[in-house]
XYZ file of N, CA, C and O in Angstrom:
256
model
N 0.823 -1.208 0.000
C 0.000 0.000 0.000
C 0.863 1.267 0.000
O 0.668 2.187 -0.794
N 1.844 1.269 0.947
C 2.606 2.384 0.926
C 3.312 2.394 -0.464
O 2.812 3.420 -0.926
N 4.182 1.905 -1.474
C 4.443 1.624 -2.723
C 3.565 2.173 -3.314
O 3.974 2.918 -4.205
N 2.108 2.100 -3.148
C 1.710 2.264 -3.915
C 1.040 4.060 -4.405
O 0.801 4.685 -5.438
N 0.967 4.286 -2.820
C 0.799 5.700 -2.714
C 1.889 6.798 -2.862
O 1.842 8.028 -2.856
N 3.196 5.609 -3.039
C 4.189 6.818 -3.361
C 4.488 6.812 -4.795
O 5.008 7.690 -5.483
N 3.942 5.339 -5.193
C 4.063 6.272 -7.013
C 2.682 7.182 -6.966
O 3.018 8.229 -7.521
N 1.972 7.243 -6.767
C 0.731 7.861 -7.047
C 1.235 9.571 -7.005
O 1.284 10.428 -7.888
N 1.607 9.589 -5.378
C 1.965 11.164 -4.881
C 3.108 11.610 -6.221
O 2.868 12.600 -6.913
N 4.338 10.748 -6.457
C 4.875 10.754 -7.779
C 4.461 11.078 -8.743
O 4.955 12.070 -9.279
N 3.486 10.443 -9.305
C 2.702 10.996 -10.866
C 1.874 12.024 -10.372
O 1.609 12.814 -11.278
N 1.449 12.275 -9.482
C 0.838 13.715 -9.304
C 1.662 14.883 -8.667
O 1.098 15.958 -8.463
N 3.023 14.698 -8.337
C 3.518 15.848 -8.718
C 3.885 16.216 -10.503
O 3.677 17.270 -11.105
N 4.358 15.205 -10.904
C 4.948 15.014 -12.218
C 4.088 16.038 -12.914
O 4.518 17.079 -13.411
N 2.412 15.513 -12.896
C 1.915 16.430 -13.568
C 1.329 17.848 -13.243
O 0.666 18.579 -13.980
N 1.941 18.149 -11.332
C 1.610 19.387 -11.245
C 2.975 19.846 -11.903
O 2.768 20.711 -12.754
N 4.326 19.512 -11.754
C 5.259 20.355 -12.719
C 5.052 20.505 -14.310
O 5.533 21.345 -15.071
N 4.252 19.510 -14.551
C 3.892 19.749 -15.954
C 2.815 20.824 -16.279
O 2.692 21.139 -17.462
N 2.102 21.359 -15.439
C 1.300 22.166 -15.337
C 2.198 23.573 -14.976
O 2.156 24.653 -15.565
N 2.787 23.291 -14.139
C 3.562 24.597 -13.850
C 4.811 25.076 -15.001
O 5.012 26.270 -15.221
N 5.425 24.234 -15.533
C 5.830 24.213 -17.204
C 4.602 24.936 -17.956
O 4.312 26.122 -17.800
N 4.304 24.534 -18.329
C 3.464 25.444 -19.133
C 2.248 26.515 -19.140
O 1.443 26.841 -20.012
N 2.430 26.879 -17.944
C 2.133 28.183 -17.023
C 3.457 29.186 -17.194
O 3.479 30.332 -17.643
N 4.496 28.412 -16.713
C 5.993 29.309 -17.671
C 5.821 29.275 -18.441
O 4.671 29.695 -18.311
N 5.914 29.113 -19.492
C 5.979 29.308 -21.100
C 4.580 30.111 -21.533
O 4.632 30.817 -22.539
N 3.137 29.995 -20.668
C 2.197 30.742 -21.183
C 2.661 32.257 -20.949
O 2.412 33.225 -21.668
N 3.351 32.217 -19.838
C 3.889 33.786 -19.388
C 4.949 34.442 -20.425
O 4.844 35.564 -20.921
N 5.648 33.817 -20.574
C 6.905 33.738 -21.589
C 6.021 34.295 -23.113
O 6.341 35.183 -23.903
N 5.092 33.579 -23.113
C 4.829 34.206 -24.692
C 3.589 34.891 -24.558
O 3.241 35.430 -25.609
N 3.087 34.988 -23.937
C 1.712 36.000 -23.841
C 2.151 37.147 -22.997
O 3.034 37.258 -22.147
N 1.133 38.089 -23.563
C 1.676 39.728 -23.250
C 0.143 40.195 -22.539
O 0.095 41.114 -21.722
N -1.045 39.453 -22.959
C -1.891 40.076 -22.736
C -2.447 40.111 -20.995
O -2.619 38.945 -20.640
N -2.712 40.947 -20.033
C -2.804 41.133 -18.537
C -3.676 40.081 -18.006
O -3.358 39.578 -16.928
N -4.967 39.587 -18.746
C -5.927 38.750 -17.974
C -5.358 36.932 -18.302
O -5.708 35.918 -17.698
N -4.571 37.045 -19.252
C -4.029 35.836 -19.146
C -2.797 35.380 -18.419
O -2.519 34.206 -18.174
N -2.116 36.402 -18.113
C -1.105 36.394 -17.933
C -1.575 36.463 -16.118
O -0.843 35.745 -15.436
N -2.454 37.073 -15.480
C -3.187 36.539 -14.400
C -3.143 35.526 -14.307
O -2.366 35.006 -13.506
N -3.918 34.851 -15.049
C -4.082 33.175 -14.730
C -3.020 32.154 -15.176
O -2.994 31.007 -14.730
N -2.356 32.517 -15.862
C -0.587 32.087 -15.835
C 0.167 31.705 -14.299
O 0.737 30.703 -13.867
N -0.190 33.213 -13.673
C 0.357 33.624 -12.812
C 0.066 32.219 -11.546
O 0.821 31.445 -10.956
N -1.268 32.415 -11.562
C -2.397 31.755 -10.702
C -2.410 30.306 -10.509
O -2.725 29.776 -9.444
N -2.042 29.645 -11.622
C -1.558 28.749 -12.379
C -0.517 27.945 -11.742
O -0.516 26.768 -11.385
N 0.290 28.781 -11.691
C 1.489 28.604 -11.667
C 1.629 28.259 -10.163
O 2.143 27.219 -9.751
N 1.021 29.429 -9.245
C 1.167 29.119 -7.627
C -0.036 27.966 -7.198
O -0.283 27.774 -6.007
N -0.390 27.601 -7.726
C -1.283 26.835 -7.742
C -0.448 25.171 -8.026
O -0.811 24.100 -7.540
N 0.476 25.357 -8.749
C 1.088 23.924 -9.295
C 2.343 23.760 -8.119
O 2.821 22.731 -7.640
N 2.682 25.240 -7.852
C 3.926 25.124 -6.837
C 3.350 24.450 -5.757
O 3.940 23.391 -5.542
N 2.089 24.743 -4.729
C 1.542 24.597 -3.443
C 1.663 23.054 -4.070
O 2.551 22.425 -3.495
N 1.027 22.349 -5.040
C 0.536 21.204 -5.281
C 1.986 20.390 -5.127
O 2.321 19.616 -4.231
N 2.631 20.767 -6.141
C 4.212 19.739 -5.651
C 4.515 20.072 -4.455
O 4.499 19.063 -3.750
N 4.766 20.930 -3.918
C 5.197 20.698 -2.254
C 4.382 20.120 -1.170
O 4.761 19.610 -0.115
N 3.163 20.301 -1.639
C 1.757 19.104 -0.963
C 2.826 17.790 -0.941
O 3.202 17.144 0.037
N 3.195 17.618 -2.432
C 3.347 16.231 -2.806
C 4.104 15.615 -2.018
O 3.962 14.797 -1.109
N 5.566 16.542 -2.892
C 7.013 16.513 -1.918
C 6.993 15.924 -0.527
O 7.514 14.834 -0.288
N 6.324 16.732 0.482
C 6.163 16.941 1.545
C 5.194 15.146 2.103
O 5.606 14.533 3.088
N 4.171 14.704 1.402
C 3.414 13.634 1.515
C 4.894 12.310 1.212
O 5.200 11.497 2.085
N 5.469 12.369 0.096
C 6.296 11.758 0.321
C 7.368 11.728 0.991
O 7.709 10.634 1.443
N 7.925 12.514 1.161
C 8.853 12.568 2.722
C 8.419 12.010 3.816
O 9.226 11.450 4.558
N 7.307 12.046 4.070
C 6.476 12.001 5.351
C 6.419 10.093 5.170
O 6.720 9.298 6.060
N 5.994 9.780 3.909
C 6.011 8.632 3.566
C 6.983 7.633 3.904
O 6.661 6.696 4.634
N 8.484 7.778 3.306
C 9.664 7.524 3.801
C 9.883 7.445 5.301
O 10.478 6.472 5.766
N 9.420 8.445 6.105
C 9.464 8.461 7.498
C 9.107 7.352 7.917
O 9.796 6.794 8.771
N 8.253 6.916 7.556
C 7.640 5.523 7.964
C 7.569 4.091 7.400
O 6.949 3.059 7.653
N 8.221 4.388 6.776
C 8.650 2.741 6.234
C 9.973 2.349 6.711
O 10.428 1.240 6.429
């Protein structure tokens, strides 16, 4: 069970950095203010989520 929740926490950071990738790059090439908001938004939104993760797996390790 534990194995199994640490690939899980794994593929769901994977794809909050993949989200936060291309939240950079939306910023990077868009100029316009209301998108570039939610770029922004985006973006802290994918950070909180991997360090959720991070943090779940560390915690994980602790105990095995």
């Amino acid at each position: 069970m534990i194995k199994k929740s640490k690939r899980t926490l794994e593929l769901a950071a994977s794809f909050w950095i993949g989200i936060g990738l291309m939240s950079i790059i939306n910023i990077w090439k868009i100029n316009q203010n209301r998108a570039l908001q939610y770029s922004w938004m985006m973006f802290g939104v994918s950070l909180i989520a991997i360090i959720v993760c991070v943090i779940l797996i560390k915690i994980d390790f602790l105990h095995d």
